[in-house]
Tab-separated table of C-alpha atoms in Angstrom:
chain	number	residue	atom	x	y	z
A	132	UNK	CA	-46.757	-108.561	-31.895
A	133	UNK	CA	-46.249	-110.827	-28.934
A	134	UNK	CA	-42.987	-111.953	-30.447
A	135	UNK	CA	-41.824	-108.345	-30.892
A	136	UNK	CA	-42.691	-107.536	-27.302
A	137	UNK	CA	-40.890	-110.628	-26.222
A	138	UNK	CA	-37.715	-109.556	-28.018
A	139	UNK	CA	-38.093	-105.812	-27.174
A	140	UNK	CA	-39.389	-105.397	-23.661
A	141	UNK	CA	-40.585	-101.927	-22.657
A	142	UNK	CA	-38.257	-99.863	-20.584
A	143	UNK	CA	-39.778	-98.005	-17.653
A	144	UNK	CA	-37.683	-95.099	-16.366
A	145	UNK	CA	-38.264	-93.929	-12.834
A	146	UNK	CA	-36.405	-90.994	-11.204
A	147	UNK	CA	-34.151	-92.140	-8.419
A	148	UNK	CA	-35.568	-91.588	-5.013
A	149	UNK	CA	-33.505	-89.626	-2.541
A	150	UNK	CA	-34.580	-91.902	0.243
A	151	UNK	CA	-33.579	-94.991	-1.664
A	152	UNK	CA	-29.992	-93.739	-2.179
A	153	UNK	CA	-28.886	-91.914	0.954
A	154	UNK	CA	-25.204	-92.526	0.313
A	155	UNK	CA	-25.343	-90.802	-3.070
A	156	UNK	CA	-26.737	-87.577	-1.661
A	157	UNK	CA	-24.289	-87.629	1.228
A	158	UNK	CA	-21.330	-87.699	-1.180
A	159	UNK	CA	-22.464	-84.683	-3.244
A	160	UNK	CA	-20.199	-81.584	-2.701
A	161	UNK	CA	-21.718	-78.511	-1.071
A	162	UNK	CA	-21.874	-75.700	-3.628
A	163	UNK	CA	-19.640	-72.750	-2.870
A	164	UNK	CA	-21.195	-69.280	-2.572
A	165	UNK	CA	-20.452	-66.882	-5.440
A	166	UNK	CA	-17.468	-64.597	-4.826
A	167	UNK	CA	-18.183	-61.059	-3.700
A	168	UNK	CA	-17.355	-58.341	-6.215
A	169	UNK	CA	-14.215	-56.341	-5.351
A	170	UNK	CA	-14.922	-52.950	-3.874
A	171	UNK	CA	-11.452	-51.441	-3.827
A	172	UNK	CA	-11.300	-51.026	-7.602
A	173	UNK	CA	-14.633	-49.280	-7.968
A	174	UNK	CA	-13.881	-45.683	-8.961
A	175	UNK	CA	-15.340	-43.136	-6.594
A	176	UNK	CA	-16.931	-40.287	-8.507
A	177	UNK	CA	-15.407	-36.921	-7.634
A	178	UNK	CA	-17.480	-34.599	-5.542
A	179	UNK	CA	-18.943	-31.810	-7.614
A	180	UNK	CA	-17.135	-28.521	-7.228
A	181	UNK	CA	-19.213	-25.644	-5.919
A	182	UNK	CA	-20.751	-23.561	-8.602
A	183	UNK	CA	-19.159	-20.146	-8.821
A	184	UNK	CA	-20.451	-17.740	-11.457
A	185	UNK	CA	-17.011	-16.439	-12.308
A	186	UNK	CA	-16.669	-14.715	-15.632
A	187	UNK	CA	-13.092	-15.723	-16.538
A	188	UNK	CA	-13.728	-19.445	-15.580
A	189	UNK	CA	-13.932	-21.286	-12.278
A	190	UNK	CA	-10.133	-21.444	-12.201
A	191	UNK	CA	-8.838	-17.863	-12.121
A	192	UNK	CA	-5.319	-18.960	-13.048
A	193	UNK	CA	-6.442	-20.057	-16.511
A	194	UNK	CA	-7.002	-17.424	-19.135
A	195	UNK	CA	-10.480	-17.463	-20.702
A	196	UNK	CA	-10.993	-17.959	-24.374
A	197	UNK	CA	-12.822	-14.673	-24.824
A	198	UNK	CA	-12.749	-11.578	-22.581
A	199	UNK	CA	-15.935	-10.601	-20.771
A	200	UNK	CA	-17.709	-7.615	-22.294
A	201	UNK	CA	-17.690	-4.183	-20.666
A	202	UNK	CA	-15.292	-5.013	-17.829
A	203	UNK	CA	-14.445	-1.892	-15.828
A	204	UNK	CA	-12.489	-1.376	-12.596
A	205	UNK	CA	-15.773	-0.818	-10.759
A	206	UNK	CA	-17.350	-4.023	-12.092
A	207	UNK	CA	-14.173	-5.940	-11.275
A	208	UNK	CA	-14.207	-4.659	-7.688
A	209	UNK	CA	-17.881	-5.585	-7.390
A	210	UNK	CA	-17.167	-9.089	-8.649
A	211	UNK	CA	-14.196	-9.585	-6.319
A	212	UNK	CA	-16.135	-8.269	-3.338
A	213	UNK	CA	-19.338	-10.237	-3.914
A	214	UNK	CA	-18.055	-13.492	-5.442
A	215	UNK	CA	-14.532	-14.120	-4.183
A	216	UNK	CA	-13.869	-12.205	-0.999
A	217	UNK	CA	-15.695	-14.561	1.387
A	218	UNK	CA	-15.630	-17.731	-0.715
A	219	UNK	CA	-13.931	-20.614	1.173
A	220	UNK	CA	-12.221	-22.035	-1.925
A	221	UNK	CA	-11.635	-19.119	-4.261
A	222	UNK	CA	-10.910	-16.177	-1.954
A	223	UNK	CA	-7.149	-16.459	-2.413
A	224	UNK	CA	-7.533	-16.274	-6.203
A	225	UNK	CA	-8.542	-12.604	-6.183
A	226	UNK	CA	-5.029	-11.417	-7.017
A	227	UNK	CA	-4.867	-13.904	-9.915
A	228	UNK	CA	-8.108	-12.474	-11.307
A	229	UNK	CA	-6.722	-8.971	-10.768
A	230	UNK	CA	-3.595	-9.844	-12.762
A	231	UNK	CA	-5.651	-11.563	-15.445
A	232	UNK	CA	-7.757	-8.440	-15.935
A	233	UNK	CA	-4.613	-6.378	-16.469
A	234	UNK	CA	-3.775	-8.516	-19.523
A	235	UNK	CA	-6.949	-7.492	-21.359
A	236	UNK	CA	-6.395	-4.948	-24.096
A	237	UNK	CA	-9.571	-2.987	-23.358
A	238	UNK	CA	-9.078	-2.868	-19.585
A	239	UNK	CA	-6.939	-0.671	-17.372
A	240	UNK	CA	-6.772	-0.573	-13.582
A	241	UNK	CA	-7.344	2.705	-11.772
A	242	UNK	CA	-6.665	3.930	-8.236
A	243	UNK	CA	-9.902	2.360	-6.939
A	244	UNK	CA	-8.988	-1.157	-8.035
A	245	UNK	CA	-5.397	-0.630	-6.880
A	246	UNK	CA	-6.532	0.507	-3.444
A	247	UNK	CA	-9.084	-2.296	-3.051
A	248	UNK	CA	-6.543	-4.951	-4.001
A	249	UNK	CA	-3.926	-3.417	-1.723
A	250	UNK	CA	-6.229	-3.507	1.282
A	251	UNK	CA	-7.359	-7.050	0.492
A	252	UNK	CA	-3.780	-8.331	0.330
A	253	UNK	CA	-2.829	-6.474	3.507
A	254	UNK	CA	-5.844	-7.786	5.428
A	255	UNK	CA	-4.976	-11.383	4.524
A	256	UNK	CA	-1.223	-10.939	5.221
A	257	UNK	CA	-0.157	-11.717	1.650
A	258	UNK	CA	2.792	-9.370	1.852
A	259	UNK	CA	4.772	-10.819	-1.061
A	260	UNK	CA	1.808	-10.262	-3.392
A	261	UNK	CA	1.368	-6.791	-1.909
A	262	UNK	CA	4.941	-5.933	-2.818
A	263	UNK	CA	4.321	-7.172	-6.382
A	264	UNK	CA	1.226	-4.994	-6.525
A	265	UNK	CA	3.163	-1.880	-5.509
A	266	UNK	CA	5.750	-2.619	-8.196
A	267	UNK	CA	2.925	-2.985	-10.707
A	268	UNK	CA	1.440	0.351	-9.620
A	269	UNK	CA	4.816	2.027	-10.062
A	270	UNK	CA	5.172	0.612	-13.585
A	271	UNK	CA	1.546	1.216	-14.645
A	272	UNK	CA	0.315	4.705	-13.724
A	273	UNK	CA	-3.318	5.322	-12.953
A	274	UNK	CA	-5.424	6.551	-15.922
A	275	UNK	CA	-6.209	9.767	-14.056
A	276	UNK	CA	-2.506	10.652	-13.982
A	277	UNK	CA	-1.503	13.035	-16.725
A	278	UNK	CA	1.909	13.319	-18.243
A	279	UNK	CA	2.960	15.909	-15.644
A	280	UNK	CA	1.012	15.198	-12.463
A	281	UNK	CA	0.654	11.881	-10.700
A	282	UNK	CA	-2.533	10.332	-9.380
A	283	UNK	CA	-3.652	12.097	-6.173
A	284	UNK	CA	-4.703	8.756	-4.667
A	285	UNK	CA	-1.217	7.270	-4.752
A	286	UNK	CA	-0.285	8.433	-1.265
A	287	UNK	CA	-3.326	6.858	0.482
A	288	UNK	CA	-2.696	3.647	-1.453
A	289	UNK	CA	0.946	3.395	-0.424
A	290	UNK	CA	0.224	4.604	3.086
A	291	UNK	CA	-2.202	1.725	3.592
A	292	UNK	CA	0.399	-0.776	2.390
A	293	UNK	CA	3.197	0.791	4.469
A	294	UNK	CA	1.029	0.688	7.585
A	295	UNK	CA	0.322	-3.026	7.077
A	296	UNK	CA	4.030	-3.737	6.650
A	297	UNK	CA	4.866	-1.842	9.833
A	298	UNK	CA	2.204	-3.687	11.811
A	299	UNK	CA	3.667	-6.996	10.636
A	300	UNK	CA	7.220	-5.931	11.487
A	301	UNK	CA	8.372	-6.105	7.852
A	302	UNK	CA	10.291	-2.861	7.930
A	303	UNK	CA	12.396	-3.572	4.844
A	304	UNK	CA	9.206	-3.823	2.777
A	305	UNK	CA	7.813	-0.733	4.495
A	306	UNK	CA	10.886	1.355	3.709
A	307	UNK	CA	10.936	0.093	0.111
A	308	UNK	CA	7.287	1.056	-0.332
A	309	UNK	CA	7.958	4.441	1.248
A	310	UNK	CA	10.829	5.186	-1.136
A	311	UNK	CA	8.727	4.099	-4.134
A	312	UNK	CA	5.851	6.335	-3.052
A	313	UNK	CA	8.178	9.284	-2.476
A	314	UNK	CA	9.496	8.909	-6.010
A	315	UNK	CA	6.046	8.722	-7.616
A	316	UNK	CA	3.932	11.378	-5.908
A	317	UNK	CA	4.034	15.099	-6.529
A	318	UNK	CA	5.242	17.348	-3.745
A	319	UNK	CA	6.292	16.358	-0.256
A	320	UNK	CA	5.149	13.303	1.624
A	321	UNK	CA	2.757	13.928	4.490
A	322	UNK	CA	4.361	13.838	7.925
A	323	UNK	CA	1.873	11.149	8.937
A	324	UNK	CA	3.493	8.652	6.555
A	325	UNK	CA	6.901	9.449	8.039
A	326	UNK	CA	5.478	8.899	11.505
A	327	UNK	CA	4.074	5.530	10.417
A	328	UNK	CA	7.523	4.316	9.374
A	329	UNK	CA	9.129	5.808	12.482
A	330	UNK	CA	6.594	4.104	14.723
A	331	UNK	CA	7.201	0.836	12.878
A	332	UNK	CA	10.871	0.917	13.831
A	333	UNK	CA	9.965	1.719	17.424
A	334	UNK	CA	7.471	-1.168	17.590
A	335	UNK	CA	10.134	-3.468	16.147
A	336	UNK	CA	12.514	-2.269	18.919
A	337	UNK	CA	15.058	-1.193	16.339
A	338	UNK	CA	15.868	2.139	17.947
A	339	UNK	CA	19.042	2.748	15.970
A	340	UNK	CA	17.130	2.701	12.691
A	341	UNK	CA	14.360	4.749	14.273
A	342	UNK	CA	16.828	7.479	15.194
A	343	UNK	CA	18.434	7.243	11.760
A	344	UNK	CA	15.044	7.679	10.084
A	345	UNK	CA	14.295	10.607	12.369
A	346	UNK	CA	17.481	12.335	11.205
A	347	UNK	CA	16.428	11.652	7.621
A	348	UNK	CA	13.189	13.493	8.307
A	349	UNK	CA	15.208	16.539	9.330
A	350	UNK	CA	17.390	16.369	6.238
A	351	UNK	CA	14.317	16.180	4.005
A	352	UNK	CA	12.853	19.221	5.777
A	353	UNK	CA	9.763	17.418	7.022
A	354	UNK	CA	7.573	19.558	9.223
A	355	UNK	CA	7.613	17.469	12.395
A	356	UNK	CA	4.712	17.422	14.810
A	357	UNK	CA	4.150	16.430	18.421
A	358	UNK	CA	3.322	12.868	17.375
A	359	UNK	CA	6.833	12.473	15.950
A	360	UNK	CA	8.521	13.242	19.271
A	361	UNK	CA	6.009	11.218	21.265
A	362	UNK	CA	6.851	8.178	19.151
A	363	UNK	CA	10.547	8.585	19.864
A	364	UNK	CA	10.086	9.232	23.576
A	365	UNK	CA	7.859	6.175	23.956
A	366	UNK	CA	10.505	4.073	22.271
A	367	UNK	CA	13.424	5.347	24.319
A	368	UNK	CA	11.735	5.687	27.705
A	369	UNK	CA	13.061	2.324	28.955
A	370	UNK	CA	16.645	3.023	28.034
A	371	UNK	CA	18.419	5.884	29.775
A	372	UNK	CA	21.351	5.913	27.367
A	373	UNK	CA	19.135	6.050	24.313
A	374	UNK	CA	16.972	8.679	25.966
A	375	UNK	CA	19.972	10.980	26.305
A	376	UNK	CA	20.699	10.424	22.616
A	377	UNK	CA	17.191	11.602	21.791
A	378	UNK	CA	17.590	14.621	24.063
A	379	UNK	CA	20.809	15.535	22.283
A	380	UNK	CA	19.075	15.242	18.923
A	381	UNK	CA	16.222	17.420	20.172
A	382	UNK	CA	18.691	20.050	21.358
A	383	UNK	CA	20.472	19.917	18.042
A	384	UNK	CA	17.417	20.210	15.816
A	385	UNK	CA	14.846	21.665	18.167
A	386	UNK	CA	11.312	20.544	18.947
A	387	UNK	CA	8.008	21.762	17.549
């Protein structure tokens, strides 16, 4: 045994002391901090869209897969008034929903839905859509209109649209709506609608067209009232030459 130990001495392993090798620790590299994860490539989740209990779908421009049951003009007006009219994101989609409803086989607009949509478009100054609506009304009569007589609510509907056009100074649209209404309704147009168009020309300071429309009223045998002449006099009061033209017309046709 002593001979084996003499030929194979025991090895004693001791961990190196930091204090005994200061140069070794000084030469060790300082570990780098781990890189920060990139933040610009992290997808930001979209903000959830506000929940709107709309029957066709939340996007009125897309046609639903199945029509809602028992849709009537009254229920459509109620939905548009309560769900869309004051909604900050979907209010301008009311006309799209209105048009979508007209594509349903079991649905038909009446004078109530026509009038509500007309006033909504006029109040929000969507005059191009309002003109499309009037064309749609002319091509799709109200259900209460028989084969002989037209709907009695056509004149108030068109009068509301014509008044909005005149207030906005869009007299070409106003005259087009007036001519369409005159062609659709039964009997003569109320003098108040004529006065609305006449006053629109006066407000637009287009006195030549105002006088021309006034002469048209005489040719169509409209029963003029005091309001008609007051509108003309208010328009011509600042122009002496045009005032004499009105006086000559009054002398020619008479006054009420």
